[in-house]
Amino acid sequence: MTLGSASARPTSSRFPSAHSLIVGGRLFLIDCGEGCQMQMARFKVPFSRLDNIFISHLHGDHVFGLFGLISTLDMTGRLSPLHIYAPEGMQKLLDTISDQFGEPKYEIVVHTVKCHEPELICQFKNLDIYAFSLRHRIETYGYLFKEKEPLLNVIKDSIAEHNLTLEEIGTLKRGEDVVRRNDNGEQTEVLRCEDFTYRPFEPRSFAYCSDTAPFPKLQEWVKGVDLVYHEATYASDLKALSKTTAHSTSEDAAKVALAAGASKLVVGHFSSRYRNLDLLLEEARSVFPETYLAQEGMIFDIPEKLSPMKQRQ
Amino acid sequence: MTLGSASARPTSSRFPSAHSLIVGGRLFLIDCGEGCQMQMARFKVPFSRLDNIFISHLHGDHVFGLFGLISTLDMTGRLSPLHIYAPEGMQKLLDTISDQFGEPKYEIVVHTVKCHEPELICQFKNLDIYAFSLRHRIETYGYLFKEKEPLLNVIKDSIAEHNLTLEEIGTLKRGEDVVRRNDNGEQTEVLRCEDFTYRPFEPRSFAYCSDTAPFPKLQEWVKGVDLVYHEATYASDLKALSKTTAHSTSEDAAKVALAAGASKLVVGHFSSRYRNLDLLLEEARSVFPETYLAQEGMIFDIPEKLSPMKQRQ
């Protein structure tokens, strides 16, 4: 969900960068601009389910909501640790803030992100999270959220048909063939995994590309992603400015989505000078039709990609 | 205008403490909780007219909006200095923030407030501003805004009637009697100031009493104020909690307004646990009927108090 779609200068209706992401019941926050906690309250994002925050870079409009949120989480009686993934400098910043304003009762674990190509920085049961470097004026990272490959499902009817044992089912689910033997240990039958199983769903993925100038590697790094968020500070009328500030136009964003073969693109981080965003949307859609404008409170859903076999059951 | 009426934990509709005040075209900001700049944009508070910010104390819910606001003012191309009045610690805090996030192109002048009884900390042509200490868990100040005593007006008809010279008018306006003499220097006539002048208006005043436990001196310090803002974090059901946290109930606030002989009381800084504020309002009004609840975007006007003579003209 978009919590903030503005760039550095917020407007009366657009807050600085902040986004929430829910995967399998887990809540993630990606960037935390000023007012993030108010937007969470407004759009009923459950504070209690937040354990992990990913910060793209240490510019104020991506960070200034963190101090208030940390304090509010403390007031909710939180005791479990809060993990913050961010570039170098976050620990020092939090130390200064807690020197002045006090430390929360729960632990904050800062994970310093330092990489160039996509690197696995964090994994959960069903989800891998990668960081990759962007090209901005300071050290900046994008984040890629990928569901893990699921265990294979065994075709139901085949269980009774072939009298599959629990052990055999386990073997097939892991993607291995079952080799049956007689009492003498001689091979009698091979049940080929591909004949007995199907992939219950295709893993979904989401890439967050925060402030960045365009660069060719990016489209490779987010290849095949279902949903990509990409900053689009300007329309092409300010292409020159986008270069000097190391930002992207909405067309730049659309080109990344197209080249990456993404299914859907959400653009955000709009310069406050655009009162009307139609131009940004048009320019992006002329390159990549499945482009949408981020807007506070808007939810972009990635539908489950169940296999036809799974859907039938 | 109330920009934020919440206490430490904001809600979906209430932002942390922040208030704007306009006196004779000058804009002042009093406390600057997170999201202050978004509220300013939302309620069309003119950023360009802001030169002075008064911070009551260095708790996050009164300060966390400052960093983003400073950055936004920089993006507007501001060059004139910004004055911040705050307790000890503000300079260090701003230094750390600018170490990490860069310094604005304009100058920030920090005025460290340090006093007990009301002390004049800043004066403008028509306005004096005093700070006075409050009783909170950390060093905290209230602020008193007082219009200056106006020059006296000379009753129009008397100018022609007594052939008053410009010099004589000047003397009368300053509150002095005019002594007329003949060529020999002998006194011939005394024009008594009180017979020739009137006070064009009564100076207005506003007191801001941020987080504080009740204490007797406060009502003396804000004696006769027209409008008083006083925190009212709790209703009387949480009187005990208000004591341990060094806060006030709405009844405490009302008692201050009553004892001070204020004309109007605005209460704010409401604990997020009160979804409905009727109880806080009722309890305050039972002591001081002219009590109003602060609400985002609400303007509390202090009407000009013109003399009957002025109104006739």
Short mmCIF file of C-alpha atoms in Angstrom, two decimals, chain A residues 85-303:
data_model
loop_
_atom_site.label_atom_id
_atom_site.label_comp_id
_atom_site.label_asym_id
_atom_site.label_seq_id
_atom_site.Cartn_x
_atom_site.Cartn_y
_atom_site.Cartn_z
CA TYR A 85 17.66 -2.66 6.96
CA ALA A 86 19.41 0.46 5.72
CA PRO A 87 22.63 1.79 4.26
CA GLU A 88 25.57 2.76 6.49
CA GLY A 89 24.77 5.62 8.85
CA MET A 90 21.45 4.42 10.24
CA GLN A 91 22.90 3.17 13.52
CA LYS A 92 24.62 6.48 14.20
CA LEU A 93 21.47 8.40 13.39
CA LEU A 94 19.33 6.27 15.70
CA ASP A 95 21.95 6.55 18.45
CA THR A 96 21.79 10.36 18.32
CA ILE A 97 18.03 10.36 18.37
CA SER A 98 17.89 7.98 21.32
CA ASP A 99 20.55 10.02 23.16
CA GLN A 100 18.18 12.98 23.01
CA PHE A 101 14.76 11.35 23.14
CA GLY A 102 15.39 8.14 25.04
CA GLU A 103 15.67 4.53 24.01
CA PRO A 104 12.65 2.35 23.38
CA LYS A 105 12.12 -0.63 25.64
CA TYR A 106 12.34 -3.04 22.72
CA GLU A 107 15.50 -3.74 20.77
CA ILE A 108 16.23 -2.17 17.41
CA VAL A 109 18.46 -4.33 15.25
CA VAL A 110 20.08 -2.37 12.46
CA HIS A 111 21.23 -4.41 9.47
CA THR A 112 23.63 -2.40 7.35
CA VAL A 113 23.05 -3.03 3.66
CA LYS A 114 26.20 -2.98 1.52
CA CYS A 115 26.14 -4.55 -1.91
CA HIS A 116 26.15 -3.81 -5.60
CA GLU A 117 24.42 -6.66 -7.43
CA PRO A 118 21.31 -8.22 -5.89
CA GLU A 119 22.21 -9.88 -2.60
CA LEU A 120 20.00 -11.91 -0.31
CA ILE A 121 19.78 -9.87 2.88
CA CYS A 122 16.95 -11.52 4.72
CA GLN A 123 14.83 -14.64 4.41
CA PHE A 124 11.62 -15.89 5.88
CA LYS A 125 9.82 -19.20 5.54
CA ASN A 126 8.14 -18.26 2.28
CA LEU A 127 10.02 -15.18 1.23
CA ASP A 128 13.49 -14.02 0.20
CA ILE A 129 14.45 -10.38 0.23
CA TYR A 130 17.29 -9.01 -1.86
CA ALA A 131 18.95 -5.59 -1.91
CA PHE A 132 20.54 -4.07 -4.99
CA SER A 133 22.27 -0.74 -5.47
CA LEU A 134 20.64 2.20 -7.23
CA ARG A 135 22.27 5.30 -8.73
CA HIS A 136 21.37 8.30 -6.67
CA ARG A 137 23.32 11.16 -5.15
CA ILE A 138 24.07 9.10 -2.05
CA GLU A 139 24.27 5.38 -1.35
CA THR A 140 20.82 4.02 -2.19
CA TYR A 141 19.28 0.56 -2.41
CA GLY A 142 16.32 -1.04 -4.05
CA TYR A 143 14.67 -4.10 -2.57
CA LEU A 144 13.33 -7.20 -4.24
CA PHE A 145 10.76 -9.37 -2.46
CA LYS A 146 10.45 -12.88 -3.91
CA GLU A 147 8.24 -15.67 -2.71
CA LYS A 148 10.19 -18.90 -2.39
CA GLU A 149 9.66 -21.80 -4.76
CA PRO A 150 6.89 -23.87 -3.19
CA LEU A 151 7.11 -27.59 -2.45
CA LEU A 152 5.54 -29.54 -5.28
CA ASN A 153 2.03 -30.91 -4.83
CA VAL A 154 1.36 -34.58 -5.55
CA ILE A 155 -1.60 -35.17 -7.90
CA LYS A 156 -4.31 -36.39 -5.56
CA ASP A 157 -5.69 -39.24 -7.63
CA SER A 158 -2.25 -40.76 -8.06
CA ILE A 159 -1.85 -41.37 -4.33
CA ALA A 160 -4.56 -44.06 -4.22
CA GLU A 161 -3.82 -45.30 -7.75
CA HIS A 162 -0.20 -46.05 -6.93
CA ASN A 163 -0.55 -46.67 -3.22
CA LEU A 164 2.00 -43.96 -2.47
CA THR A 165 3.51 -44.12 1.02
CA LEU A 166 4.05 -40.99 3.10
CA GLU A 167 7.77 -41.31 2.50
CA GLU A 168 7.25 -41.57 -1.25
CA ILE A 169 4.99 -38.50 -1.19
CA GLY A 170 7.72 -36.59 0.65
CA THR A 171 10.29 -37.57 -1.96
CA LEU A 172 8.06 -36.45 -4.83
CA LYS A 173 7.25 -33.13 -3.11
CA ARG A 174 10.95 -32.36 -2.88
CA GLY A 175 11.17 -32.82 -6.65
CA GLU A 176 12.88 -36.22 -6.63
CA ASP A 177 11.87 -39.42 -8.44
CA VAL A 178 10.70 -42.39 -6.36
CA VAL A 179 12.60 -45.59 -6.98
CA ARG A 180 10.74 -48.72 -5.83
CA ARG A 181 12.66 -51.91 -5.13
CA ASN A 182 11.73 -55.49 -4.32
CA ASP A 183 12.88 -57.31 -1.21
CA ASN A 184 16.19 -58.13 -2.91
CA GLY A 185 16.88 -54.47 -3.44
CA GLU A 186 16.33 -54.69 -7.17
CA GLN A 187 14.76 -51.71 -8.85
CA THR A 188 11.17 -52.56 -9.90
CA GLU A 189 9.62 -49.24 -10.72
CA VAL A 190 10.51 -45.56 -11.09
CA LEU A 191 7.81 -43.00 -10.37
CA ARG A 192 8.97 -39.91 -12.17
CA CYS A 193 8.39 -36.75 -10.21
CA GLU A 194 7.14 -34.82 -13.22
CA ASP A 195 4.36 -37.39 -13.82
CA PHE A 196 3.09 -37.27 -10.27
CA THR A 197 3.42 -33.66 -9.20
CA TYR A 198 2.64 -30.10 -10.14
CA ARG A 199 3.84 -26.70 -8.90
CA PRO A 200 0.90 -25.45 -6.82
CA PHE A 201 1.64 -21.81 -7.58
CA GLU A 202 4.19 -19.63 -9.24
CA PRO A 203 6.13 -17.50 -6.74
CA ARG A 204 5.25 -13.82 -6.90
CA SER A 205 7.73 -10.95 -6.71
CA PHE A 206 7.80 -7.24 -6.04
CA ALA A 207 10.66 -4.83 -6.69
CA TYR A 208 11.01 -1.45 -5.03
CA CYS A 209 13.18 0.97 -7.00
CA SER A 210 13.53 4.12 -4.98
CA ASP A 211 15.37 7.29 -6.02
CA THR A 212 17.61 6.53 -8.95
CA ALA A 213 18.91 7.71 -12.26
CA PRO A 214 18.25 5.15 -15.02
CA PHE A 215 20.96 2.55 -15.60
CA PRO A 216 20.89 -0.58 -17.79
CA LYS A 217 21.62 -3.18 -15.11
CA LEU A 218 18.44 -2.36 -13.23
CA GLN A 219 16.13 -4.05 -15.71
CA GLU A 220 18.16 -7.25 -15.42
CA TRP A 221 18.09 -7.19 -11.67
CA VAL A 222 14.31 -6.97 -11.55
CA LYS A 223 13.73 -9.32 -14.51
CA GLY A 224 10.33 -10.97 -14.61
CA VAL A 225 9.03 -9.26 -11.52
CA ASP A 226 5.24 -9.14 -11.14
CA LEU A 227 4.97 -5.68 -9.68
CA VAL A 228 7.60 -3.00 -9.81
CA TYR A 229 7.47 0.28 -7.94
CA HIS A 230 9.75 2.83 -9.56
CA GLU A 231 10.24 6.47 -8.73
CA ALA A 232 9.07 8.95 -11.37
CA THR A 233 9.89 12.35 -9.97
CA TYR A 234 9.47 14.18 -13.27
CA ALA A 235 7.79 14.10 -16.67
CA SER A 236 10.02 14.32 -19.74
CA ASP A 237 9.78 18.13 -19.74
CA LEU A 238 12.28 18.03 -16.88
CA LYS A 239 14.55 15.31 -18.25
CA ALA A 240 17.58 17.56 -17.80
CA LEU A 241 16.72 18.21 -14.17
CA SER A 242 16.17 14.50 -13.59
CA LYS A 243 19.75 13.93 -14.73
CA THR A 244 21.33 16.55 -12.50
CA THR A 245 19.37 15.35 -9.47
CA ALA A 246 19.90 11.63 -10.26
CA HIS A 247 16.21 10.90 -10.57
CA SER A 248 13.99 9.33 -13.21
CA THR A 249 11.15 10.51 -15.40
CA SER A 250 8.01 8.41 -15.62
CA GLU A 251 9.16 7.34 -19.08
CA ASP A 252 12.45 6.09 -17.61
CA ALA A 253 10.46 4.08 -15.09
CA ALA A 254 8.26 2.62 -17.82
CA LYS A 255 11.29 1.56 -19.83
CA VAL A 256 12.62 -0.40 -16.86
CA ALA A 257 9.27 -2.16 -16.40
CA LEU A 258 9.07 -2.96 -20.12
CA ALA A 259 12.62 -4.25 -20.42
CA ALA A 260 12.25 -6.28 -17.23
CA GLY A 261 9.05 -7.88 -18.54
CA ALA A 262 7.17 -6.80 -15.42
CA SER A 263 3.44 -7.34 -15.22
CA LYS A 264 2.60 -4.04 -13.60
CA LEU A 265 4.36 -0.76 -12.79
CA VAL A 266 3.48 1.67 -10.01
CA VAL A 267 5.16 5.06 -10.21
CA GLY A 268 5.53 7.47 -7.30
CA HIS A 269 7.81 10.06 -5.65
CA PHE A 270 6.23 12.83 -7.69
CA SER A 271 7.70 16.31 -7.69
CA SER A 272 5.38 18.76 -5.93
CA ARG A 273 5.43 21.00 -9.00
CA TYR A 274 2.99 18.66 -10.78
CA ARG A 275 -0.48 19.43 -9.56
CA ASN A 276 -1.88 17.17 -12.19
CA LEU A 277 -0.11 13.88 -12.85
CA ASP A 278 -1.84 13.01 -16.13
CA LEU A 279 1.24 13.87 -18.16
CA LEU A 280 3.46 11.57 -16.11
CA LEU A 281 0.95 8.76 -16.47
CA GLU A 282 0.47 9.28 -20.22
CA GLU A 283 4.18 9.33 -20.91
CA ALA A 284 4.72 6.14 -18.93
CA ARG A 285 1.73 4.35 -20.48
CA SER A 286 2.91 5.15 -23.99
CA VAL A 287 5.88 2.91 -23.17
CA PHE A 288 4.33 0.49 -20.69
CA PRO A 289 0.52 0.45 -20.65
CA GLU A 290 0.19 -1.32 -17.31
CA THR A 291 1.39 1.72 -15.38
CA TYR A 292 -0.45 3.12 -12.38
CA LEU A 293 0.06 6.21 -10.23
CA ALA A 294 0.82 5.67 -6.57
CA GLN A 295 -1.69 7.38 -4.35
CA GLU A 296 -2.00 7.49 -0.58
CA GLY A 297 -4.06 4.57 0.68
CA MET A 298 -4.07 2.74 -2.64
CA ILE A 299 -3.47 -1.00 -2.55
CA PHE A 300 -1.73 -2.77 -5.40
CA ASP A 301 -2.46 -6.45 -5.19
CA ILE A 302 -0.41 -9.21 -6.81
CA PRO A 303 -2.95 -11.98 -7.37
#
